[in-house]
């Protein structure tokens, strides 16, 4: 019994030792797992912190580049643009000076320098670090970053157009952030330089066109004045001939002189129109403002176009109320407006058609319209009706005479009165032109 009990005790002790060892092994394993997990967690936290720092750094770089680019793109003048870039990059990177140099081959085409006040650095950077020609031979040019000077290329596509050069009076370490911001601004600057050059070319073109337009206006005005003098003599002698002051005429001669007189009057009107538009362009066209009865203006205009109605079969209706009231305007020029509209209506309305002239008060002043049942105007041409010398395809196809100046002059006169002109038209359905005039125009001139 005693021997059995001792054996049992020994077995139990051995079992307990094995259990204890297993527990110790499990504890060691758990500790190792815990240590590894803690290490991995610590490493993950560090990676996360590094990633967050990198994201924040990139966001800061992008924000800085965006702000610099926005500041640069605010300027369209090339010199001003380069100066903004030099100052902005120098201040953003804490450099003592920054130089923006545009190049064409070995030749500098533009230069802008900025130096920090009191830095002792005058910003007169020398040649770029790295020869652009040598760099291009091996592919895209690369920047150079030394302890006191740095340079990064400005590219448009694959073409080298310049350099951004930074300088520090003391040795320093240029960080990845510095490089990223400089390279980012260099990319933006390449696009901005292209934009500025295109803008400069456009401005030069506009200036040349303005000079040509001024020369054209002066030429037209000079020629018109020069034509008026001999034309006055021609019409004077025509009048004497038709009145037979220089001798009796045969019917055939009278007919021939009448044709000459009619075309001389057309030429006089054309010269008058050209002089009017030249005056508008030069700012010399003025309105003689006074109280005007539109009913009288319409009646006088109808009388002026009456010769056009000879040998024509047209139904003309005038609907102007007696109590229409008074407009403060230039009676002569307003009669010219109505005459131009009536002349067009007569020209473009075939025999058997109708023309209606109407006027009425509205809430803003007075409206006057001339409507016809003529050939109408194609929709795609209506936005050019008031363009000088414009003649619709219909007028050209039907060989209807005209200079294309009447509606341009009409609009200039109405604009001078502070009013507006509207057109409603459709091919083969007629045209209605409506002029709206305020009671009191804002100015006595045409801009």
Short mmCIF file of C-alpha atoms in Angstrom, two decimals:
data_model
loop_
_atom_site.label_atom_id
_atom_site.label_comp_id
_atom_site.label_asym_id
_atom_site.label_seq_id
_atom_site.Cartn_x
_atom_site.Cartn_y
_atom_site.Cartn_z
CA UNK A 1 0.00 0.00 0.00
CA UNK A 2 2.77 2.32 0.94
CA UNK A 3 4.75 1.45 -2.23
CA UNK A 4 1.66 2.04 -4.38
CA UNK A 5 1.03 5.32 -2.74
CA UNK A 6 4.60 6.45 -3.36
CA UNK A 7 4.33 5.51 -7.02
CA UNK A 8 1.09 7.34 -7.35
CA UNK A 9 2.58 10.37 -5.70
CA UNK A 10 5.53 10.30 -8.07
CA UNK A 11 3.22 10.08 -11.08
CA UNK A 12 1.14 12.90 -9.82
CA UNK A 13 4.21 15.05 -9.30
CA UNK A 14 5.38 14.27 -12.82
CA UNK A 15 1.95 15.17 -14.20
CA UNK A 16 1.93 18.44 -12.35
CA UNK A 17 5.42 19.25 -13.62
CA UNK A 18 4.32 18.54 -17.22
CA UNK A 19 1.27 20.76 -16.76
CA UNK A 20 3.41 23.48 -15.25
CA UNK A 21 5.82 23.26 -18.17
CA UNK A 22 2.99 23.48 -20.68
CA UNK A 23 1.63 26.51 -18.86
CA UNK A 24 5.07 28.09 -18.85
CA UNK A 25 5.46 27.36 -22.57
CA UNK A 26 2.01 28.80 -23.31
CA UNK A 27 2.85 31.86 -21.25
CA UNK A 28 6.13 32.33 -23.13
CA UNK A 29 4.29 31.92 -26.43
CA UNK A 30 1.65 34.44 -25.37
CA UNK A 31 4.35 36.86 -24.26
CA UNK A 32 6.16 36.45 -27.58
CA UNK A 33 2.90 36.98 -29.47
CA UNK A 34 2.15 40.02 -27.35
CA UNK A 35 5.61 41.42 -27.92
CA UNK A 36 5.32 40.86 -31.68
CA UNK A 37 1.82 42.38 -31.72
CA UNK A 38 3.00 45.36 -29.71
CA UNK A 39 5.99 45.78 -32.03
CA UNK A 40 3.81 45.48 -35.13
CA UNK A 41 1.26 47.88 -33.67
CA UNK A 42 4.00 50.36 -32.82
CA UNK A 43 5.42 50.03 -36.33
CA UNK A 44 1.92 50.44 -37.85
CA UNK A 45 1.36 53.57 -35.76
CA UNK A 46 4.71 54.94 -36.91
CA UNK A 47 3.88 54.13 -40.55
CA UNK A 48 0.51 55.78 -40.15
CA UNK A 49 2.11 58.85 -38.63
CA UNK A 50 4.67 58.95 -41.44
CA UNK A 51 1.89 58.56 -44.03
CA UNK A 52 -0.14 61.31 -42.37
CA UNK A 53 2.91 63.55 -42.28
CA UNK A 54 3.61 62.78 -45.94
CA UNK A 55 0.00 63.49 -46.92
CA UNK A 56 0.03 66.72 -44.94
CA UNK A 57 3.37 67.62 -46.48
CA UNK A 58 2.09 66.97 -49.98
CA UNK A 59 -1.08 68.89 -49.22
CA UNK A 60 1.03 71.78 -47.95
CA UNK A 61 3.21 71.61 -51.06
CA UNK A 62 0.15 71.49 -53.34
CA UNK A 63 -1.48 74.37 -51.47
CA UNK A 64 1.68 76.44 -51.69
CA UNK A 65 2.10 75.72 -55.41
CA UNK A 66 -1.59 76.49 -56.04
CA UNK A 67 -1.35 79.82 -54.20
CA UNK A 68 1.84 80.74 -56.06
CA UNK A 69 0.32 79.72 -59.40
CA UNK A 70 -2.85 81.71 -58.68
CA UNK A 71 -0.79 84.77 -57.85
CA UNK A 72 1.29 84.36 -61.01
CA UNK A 73 -1.72 83.82 -63.29
CA UNK A 74 -3.32 87.04 -62.06
CA UNK A 75 -0.76 88.87 -64.20
CA UNK A 76 -0.98 88.71 -68.00
CA UNK A 77 1.98 91.01 -68.64
CA UNK A 78 5.07 88.81 -69.06
CA UNK A 79 7.45 91.01 -67.04
CA UNK A 80 4.95 91.37 -64.22
CA UNK A 81 4.27 87.63 -64.28
CA UNK A 82 7.98 86.79 -63.92
CA UNK A 83 8.41 89.29 -61.11
CA UNK A 84 5.48 87.78 -59.20
CA UNK A 85 6.96 84.30 -59.67
CA UNK A 86 10.41 85.36 -58.43
CA UNK A 87 9.06 87.08 -55.34
CA UNK A 88 6.51 84.39 -54.53
CA UNK A 89 8.95 81.46 -54.77
CA UNK A 90 11.73 83.29 -52.93
CA UNK A 91 9.46 84.14 -50.02
CA UNK A 92 7.81 80.68 -49.94
CA UNK A 93 11.16 78.86 -49.66
CA UNK A 94 12.88 81.40 -47.44
CA UNK A 95 15.59 82.07 -50.01
CA UNK A 96 17.64 85.26 -50.02
CA UNK A 97 17.05 85.81 -53.71
CA UNK A 98 15.18 84.28 -56.63
CA UNK A 99 15.74 84.83 -60.33
CA UNK A 100 13.40 83.81 -63.15
CA UNK A 101 15.24 83.58 -66.44
CA UNK A 102 13.58 82.86 -69.79
CA UNK A 103 15.86 81.61 -72.53
CA UNK A 104 15.84 80.90 -76.24
CA UNK A 105 18.80 78.69 -77.03
CA UNK A 106 21.82 80.39 -75.46
CA UNK A 107 20.13 83.78 -75.34
CA UNK A 108 18.22 85.22 -72.38
CA UNK A 109 14.92 86.74 -73.51
CA UNK A 110 13.51 87.94 -70.17
CA UNK A 111 14.74 88.22 -66.62
CA UNK A 112 13.17 89.02 -63.25
CA UNK A 113 15.02 89.21 -59.92
CA UNK A 114 13.87 89.43 -56.33
CA UNK A 115 16.13 89.81 -53.27
CA UNK A 116 15.15 89.71 -49.62
CA UNK A 117 15.77 93.14 -48.03
CA UNK A 118 18.80 93.11 -45.77
CA UNK A 119 19.92 89.66 -46.88
CA UNK A 120 23.14 90.88 -48.42
CA UNK A 121 22.24 88.98 -51.58
CA UNK A 122 21.58 91.18 -54.62
CA UNK A 123 19.78 88.47 -56.53
CA UNK A 124 22.14 88.73 -59.50
CA UNK A 125 22.34 85.01 -60.12
CA UNK A 126 24.79 83.96 -62.79
CA UNK A 127 24.34 81.19 -65.30
CA UNK A 128 22.01 78.38 -64.27
CA UNK A 129 23.46 75.41 -62.43
CA UNK A 130 23.84 72.87 -65.19
CA UNK A 131 24.15 73.66 -68.88
CA UNK A 132 20.67 73.47 -70.48
CA UNK A 133 22.07 72.27 -73.82
CA UNK A 134 24.04 69.48 -72.14
CA UNK A 135 21.06 68.46 -70.03
CA UNK A 136 18.79 68.30 -73.05
CA UNK A 137 21.24 66.03 -74.83
CA UNK A 138 20.59 63.38 -72.20
CA UNK A 139 16.82 63.84 -72.06
CA UNK A 140 14.71 66.24 -70.03
CA UNK A 141 16.72 68.93 -68.21
CA UNK A 142 17.09 68.41 -64.47
CA UNK A 143 17.40 70.83 -61.59
CA UNK A 144 20.58 71.40 -59.61
CA UNK A 145 20.52 71.82 -55.83
CA UNK A 146 23.74 72.98 -54.16
CA UNK A 147 24.25 74.35 -50.63
CA UNK A 148 23.88 78.03 -51.51
CA UNK A 149 22.33 77.94 -54.97
CA UNK A 150 19.61 75.95 -56.66
CA UNK A 151 17.99 75.87 -60.09
CA UNK A 152 15.04 74.06 -61.65
CA UNK A 153 14.05 74.17 -65.33
CA UNK A 154 10.90 75.75 -66.72
CA UNK A 155 9.41 73.58 -69.45
CA UNK A 156 6.61 73.93 -71.97
CA UNK A 157 5.96 70.34 -72.93
CA UNK A 158 9.46 68.98 -73.56
CA UNK A 159 10.89 72.36 -74.54
CA UNK A 160 13.18 74.18 -72.12
CA UNK A 161 12.08 77.83 -71.93
CA UNK A 162 13.84 79.05 -68.80
CA UNK A 163 15.12 78.50 -65.27
CA UNK A 164 14.05 79.26 -61.72
CA UNK A 165 17.19 80.07 -59.72
CA UNK A 166 17.39 80.36 -55.92
CA UNK A 167 20.26 81.71 -53.87
CA UNK A 168 21.09 81.73 -50.16
CA UNK A 169 23.81 83.83 -48.57
CA UNK A 170 24.58 80.95 -46.17
CA UNK A 171 24.85 77.22 -46.89
CA UNK A 172 21.59 75.42 -46.36
CA UNK A 173 19.96 72.10 -47.02
CA UNK A 174 17.19 72.27 -49.61
CA UNK A 175 14.42 69.93 -48.48
CA UNK A 176 12.19 67.67 -50.55
CA UNK A 177 9.44 70.20 -49.87
CA UNK A 178 11.57 72.98 -51.38
CA UNK A 179 12.28 70.91 -54.47
CA UNK A 180 8.62 69.89 -54.90
CA UNK A 181 7.37 73.48 -54.58
CA UNK A 182 9.99 74.86 -56.98
CA UNK A 183 9.30 72.15 -59.55
CA UNK A 184 5.53 72.60 -59.16
CA UNK A 185 5.77 76.36 -59.73
CA UNK A 186 8.09 75.76 -62.70
CA UNK A 187 5.40 73.61 -64.34
CA UNK A 188 2.74 76.24 -63.69
CA UNK A 189 5.06 78.99 -64.85
CA UNK A 190 5.61 77.26 -68.19
CA UNK A 191 1.86 77.33 -68.88
CA UNK A 192 1.56 80.92 -67.60
CA UNK A 193 4.42 82.11 -69.84
CA UNK A 194 2.75 80.52 -72.87
CA UNK A 195 -0.53 82.22 -71.93
CA UNK A 196 1.17 85.59 -71.44
CA UNK A 197 2.91 85.34 -74.80
CA UNK A 198 -0.35 84.46 -76.55
CA UNK A 199 -2.03 87.40 -74.79
CA UNK A 200 0.80 89.73 -75.85
CA UNK A 201 0.46 88.56 -79.45
CA UNK A 202 -3.29 89.12 -79.31
CA UNK A 203 -2.81 92.59 -77.84
CA UNK A 204 -0.35 93.44 -80.59
CA UNK A 205 -2.82 92.16 -83.19
CA UNK A 206 -5.64 94.18 -81.64
CA UNK A 207 -3.46 97.29 -81.63
CA UNK A 208 -2.56 96.77 -85.30
CA UNK A 209 -6.22 96.28 -86.15
CA UNK A 210 -7.11 99.41 -84.20
CA UNK A 211 -4.50 101.36 -86.13
CA UNK A 212 -5.78 99.94 -89.41
CA UNK A 213 -9.36 100.78 -88.45
CA UNK A 214 -8.35 104.33 -87.55
CA UNK A 215 -6.49 104.67 -90.84
CA UNK A 216 -9.53 103.30 -92.68
CA UNK A 217 -11.84 105.75 -90.89
CA UNK A 218 -9.55 108.68 -91.68
CA UNK A 219 -9.28 107.53 -95.29
CA UNK A 220 -13.04 107.20 -95.69
CA UNK A 221 -13.61 110.60 -94.10
CA UNK A 222 -10.96 112.27 -96.28
CA UNK A 223 -12.17 110.65 -99.49
CA UNK A 224 -15.80 111.47 -98.67
CA UNK A 225 -14.95 115.12 -98.11
CA UNK A 226 -12.91 115.20 -101.31
CA UNK A 227 -15.77 113.62 -103.29
CA UNK A 228 -18.35 116.02 -101.90
CA UNK A 229 -16.75 119.12 -103.47
CA UNK A 230 -16.74 117.96 -107.13
CA UNK A 231 -20.11 116.28 -106.64
CA UNK A 232 -21.59 119.57 -105.52
CA UNK A 233 -20.41 121.16 -108.77
CA UNK A 234 -21.81 118.25 -110.79
CA UNK A 235 -25.26 118.45 -109.16
CA UNK A 236 -25.23 122.24 -109.52
CA UNK A 237 -24.64 122.09 -113.25
CA UNK A 238 -27.16 119.24 -113.58
CA UNK A 239 -29.76 121.42 -111.96
CA UNK A 240 -28.95 124.27 -114.35
CA UNK A 241 -29.15 121.92 -117.34
CA UNK A 242 -32.48 120.41 -116.24
CA UNK A 243 -33.91 123.88 -115.70
CA UNK A 244 -32.69 124.67 -119.26
CA UNK A 245 -30.70 127.62 -117.96
CA UNK A 246 -27.96 126.69 -120.43
CA UNK A 247 -30.23 125.99 -123.36
CA UNK A 248 -33.26 124.03 -124.42
CA UNK A 249 -33.12 120.24 -124.07
CA UNK A 250 -34.60 117.48 -126.14
CA UNK A 251 -36.74 114.82 -124.36
CA UNK A 252 -33.95 112.32 -124.85
CA UNK A 253 -31.45 114.68 -123.20
CA UNK A 254 -33.82 115.33 -120.29
CA UNK A 255 -34.19 111.60 -119.72
CA UNK A 256 -30.43 111.07 -119.76
CA UNK A 257 -29.79 113.97 -117.39
CA UNK A 258 -32.52 112.71 -115.04
CA UNK A 259 -30.73 109.38 -114.78
CA UNK A 260 -27.47 111.19 -114.05
CA UNK A 261 -29.18 113.37 -111.45
CA UNK A 262 -30.75 110.35 -109.73
CA UNK A 263 -27.40 108.57 -109.46
CA UNK A 264 -25.68 111.76 -108.31
CA UNK A 265 -28.22 112.00 -105.49
CA UNK A 266 -27.52 108.36 -104.59
CA UNK A 267 -23.83 109.18 -104.45
CA UNK A 268 -24.56 112.20 -102.25
CA UNK A 269 -26.51 110.01 -99.85
CA UNK A 270 -23.70 107.44 -99.75
CA UNK A 271 -21.13 110.14 -99.02
CA UNK A 272 -23.38 111.51 -96.30
CA UNK A 273 -23.69 108.05 -94.75
CA UNK A 274 -19.93 107.53 -94.82
CA UNK A 275 -19.32 110.91 -93.19
CA UNK A 276 -21.91 110.14 -90.53
CA UNK A 277 -20.28 106.83 -89.61
CA UNK A 278 -16.84 108.46 -89.65
CA UNK A 279 -18.20 111.02 -87.20
CA UNK A 280 -19.58 108.24 -84.99
CA UNK A 281 -16.19 106.48 -84.97
CA UNK A 282 -14.36 109.71 -84.18
CA UNK A 283 -16.84 110.69 -81.45
CA UNK A 284 -17.73 113.80 -83.45
CA UNK A 285 -21.35 112.92 -84.22
CA UNK A 286 -23.69 115.01 -82.09
CA UNK A 287 -27.45 115.17 -81.73
CA UNK A 288 -29.27 118.50 -81.67
CA UNK A 289 -31.84 117.72 -78.99
CA UNK A 290 -35.15 119.52 -78.77
CA UNK A 291 -38.86 118.64 -78.29
CA UNK A 292 -39.95 116.64 -81.35
CA UNK A 293 -43.42 115.50 -82.48
CA UNK A 294 -43.00 112.02 -83.91
CA UNK A 295 -46.12 112.45 -86.03
CA UNK A 296 -44.41 115.27 -87.91
CA UNK A 297 -41.22 113.19 -88.22
CA UNK A 298 -43.16 110.28 -89.76
CA UNK A 299 -45.03 112.58 -92.18
CA UNK A 300 -41.78 114.21 -93.36
CA UNK A 301 -40.12 110.80 -93.80
CA UNK A 302 -43.05 109.53 -95.86
CA UNK A 303 -42.79 112.59 -98.07
CA UNK A 304 -39.05 112.03 -98.50
CA UNK A 305 -39.50 108.46 -99.79
CA UNK A 306 -42.47 109.28 -102.03
CA UNK A 307 -40.27 109.36 -105.19
CA UNK A 308 -39.48 105.69 -104.55
CA UNK A 309 -43.17 104.85 -104.81
CA UNK A 310 -43.47 106.06 -108.39
CA UNK A 311 -44.29 103.16 -110.71
CA UNK A 312 -44.78 100.93 -107.67
CA UNK A 313 -48.01 99.30 -106.46
CA UNK A 314 -47.78 99.25 -102.68
CA UNK A 315 -50.36 99.77 -99.95
CA UNK A 316 -48.86 102.07 -97.29
CA UNK A 317 -50.73 102.70 -94.03
CA UNK A 318 -49.64 105.24 -91.41
CA UNK A 319 -51.08 104.77 -87.94
CA UNK A 320 -49.73 107.50 -85.68
CA UNK A 321 -52.16 108.86 -83.04
CA UNK A 322 -52.56 112.64 -82.84
CA UNK A 323 -51.95 112.59 -79.08
CA UNK A 324 -48.71 110.63 -79.32
CA UNK A 325 -46.83 113.32 -77.43
CA UNK A 326 -43.36 114.76 -77.65
CA UNK A 327 -39.96 113.12 -77.59
CA UNK A 328 -36.82 114.98 -76.62
CA UNK A 329 -34.59 114.20 -79.60
CA UNK A 330 -33.02 115.30 -82.85
CA UNK A 331 -35.82 115.73 -85.37
CA UNK A 332 -33.56 115.62 -88.42
CA UNK A 333 -31.83 112.43 -87.36
CA UNK A 334 -35.09 110.75 -86.27
CA UNK A 335 -36.54 111.54 -89.70
CA UNK A 336 -33.44 109.89 -91.15
CA UNK A 337 -34.20 106.79 -89.08
CA UNK A 338 -37.77 106.53 -90.32
CA UNK A 339 -36.67 107.27 -93.91
CA UNK A 340 -34.08 104.47 -93.77
CA UNK A 341 -36.65 101.99 -92.49
CA UNK A 342 -39.26 103.04 -95.06
CA UNK A 343 -36.70 102.90 -97.88
CA UNK A 344 -35.75 99.34 -96.94
CA UNK A 345 -39.41 98.34 -96.71
CA UNK A 346 -40.12 99.75 -100.19
CA UNK A 347 -37.03 98.07 -101.68
CA UNK A 348 -37.74 94.62 -100.27
CA UNK A 349 -41.53 94.51 -100.73
CA UNK A 350 -42.80 93.40 -104.16
CA UNK A 351 -45.72 95.11 -105.88
CA UNK A 352 -49.03 94.24 -104.31
CA UNK A 353 -47.51 94.17 -100.84
CA UNK A 354 -48.27 96.28 -97.78
CA UNK A 355 -46.21 98.59 -95.59
CA UNK A 356 -47.46 99.75 -92.21
CA UNK A 357 -45.96 102.58 -90.12
CA UNK A 358 -47.23 102.69 -86.54
CA UNK A 359 -46.33 104.55 -83.37
CA UNK A 360 -47.63 104.29 -79.80
CA UNK A 361 -46.85 105.25 -76.22
CA UNK A 362 -45.49 102.55 -73.94
CA UNK A 363 -44.37 102.44 -70.31
CA UNK A 364 -40.81 103.46 -71.16
CA UNK A 365 -41.44 106.09 -73.85
CA UNK A 366 -42.51 105.80 -77.48
CA UNK A 367 -42.26 102.88 -79.90
CA UNK A 368 -42.31 103.25 -83.67
CA UNK A 369 -42.46 100.30 -86.06
CA UNK A 370 -42.23 99.81 -89.82
CA UNK A 371 -43.68 96.48 -90.99
CA UNK A 372 -43.73 95.07 -94.51
CA UNK A 373 -44.87 91.94 -96.30
CA UNK A 374 -41.65 91.65 -98.27
CA UNK A 375 -39.14 88.87 -98.82
CA UNK A 376 -37.92 88.81 -95.22
CA UNK A 377 -34.46 88.09 -93.84
CA UNK A 378 -32.90 84.64 -93.22
CA UNK A 379 -32.72 83.86 -89.50
CA UNK A 380 -28.98 83.17 -89.55
CA UNK A 381 -28.30 86.64 -90.98
CA UNK A 382 -30.44 88.72 -88.64
CA UNK A 383 -27.72 89.21 -86.02
CA UNK A 384 -25.61 90.99 -88.69
CA UNK A 385 -28.29 93.37 -89.91
CA UNK A 386 -26.76 96.37 -88.14
CA UNK A 387 -23.22 95.58 -89.29
CA UNK A 388 -21.77 98.12 -91.69
CA UNK A 389 -21.83 97.17 -95.35
CA UNK A 390 -23.76 93.99 -94.63
CA UNK A 391 -26.16 92.98 -97.38
CA UNK A 392 -28.35 89.91 -97.04
CA UNK A 393 -28.15 87.04 -99.49
CA UNK A 394 -31.66 87.90 -100.67
CA UNK A 395 -30.65 91.46 -101.58
CA UNK A 396 -27.67 90.12 -103.49
CA UNK A 397 -29.65 87.42 -105.29
CA UNK A 398 -32.39 89.87 -106.29
CA UNK A 399 -29.80 92.60 -107.06
CA UNK A 400 -31.52 95.12 -104.79
CA UNK A 401 -29.44 98.27 -104.65
CA UNK A 402 -28.00 99.43 -101.36
CA UNK A 403 -24.75 100.14 -99.52
CA UNK A 404 -25.50 98.23 -96.32
CA UNK A 405 -25.08 101.38 -94.22
CA UNK A 406 -28.69 102.42 -93.56
CA UNK A 407 -29.40 100.14 -90.61
CA UNK A 408 -25.95 100.76 -89.09
CA UNK A 409 -26.67 104.50 -89.13
CA UNK A 410 -30.20 103.89 -87.81
CA UNK A 411 -28.83 101.98 -84.82
CA UNK A 412 -26.18 104.64 -84.14
CA UNK A 413 -28.82 107.37 -84.08
CA UNK A 414 -31.22 105.37 -81.89
CA UNK A 415 -28.40 104.43 -79.51
CA UNK A 416 -27.53 108.10 -79.25
CA UNK A 417 -31.09 108.77 -78.09
CA UNK A 418 -30.76 106.07 -75.43
CA UNK A 419 -33.18 103.81 -77.29
CA UNK A 420 -33.09 100.41 -78.94
CA UNK A 421 -33.94 98.66 -82.22
CA UNK A 422 -35.56 95.22 -82.58
CA UNK A 423 -36.12 93.17 -85.73
CA UNK A 424 -38.62 90.38 -86.35
CA UNK A 425 -38.44 88.70 -89.73
CA UNK A 426 -38.88 85.43 -91.57
CA UNK A 427 -38.18 84.57 -95.21
CA UNK A 428 -41.20 85.24 -97.46
CA UNK A 429 -43.19 86.48 -94.43
CA UNK A 430 -42.02 90.08 -94.16
CA UNK A 431 -40.05 92.15 -91.68
CA UNK A 432 -40.95 94.40 -88.75
CA UNK A 433 -38.40 96.84 -87.36
CA UNK A 434 -39.34 98.48 -84.06
CA UNK A 435 -37.59 101.53 -82.63
CA UNK A 436 -38.07 102.34 -78.95
CA UNK A 437 -37.24 105.84 -77.75
CA UNK A 438 -37.28 107.16 -74.18
CA UNK A 439 -38.96 110.47 -73.52
CA UNK A 440 -35.65 111.92 -72.38
CA UNK A 441 -32.44 110.38 -73.78
CA UNK A 442 -29.45 110.19 -71.39
CA UNK A 443 -26.98 112.09 -73.57
CA UNK A 444 -26.78 114.37 -76.57
CA UNK A 445 -24.29 112.34 -78.54
CA UNK A 446 -23.27 109.03 -79.91
CA UNK A 447 -20.40 107.20 -78.33
#
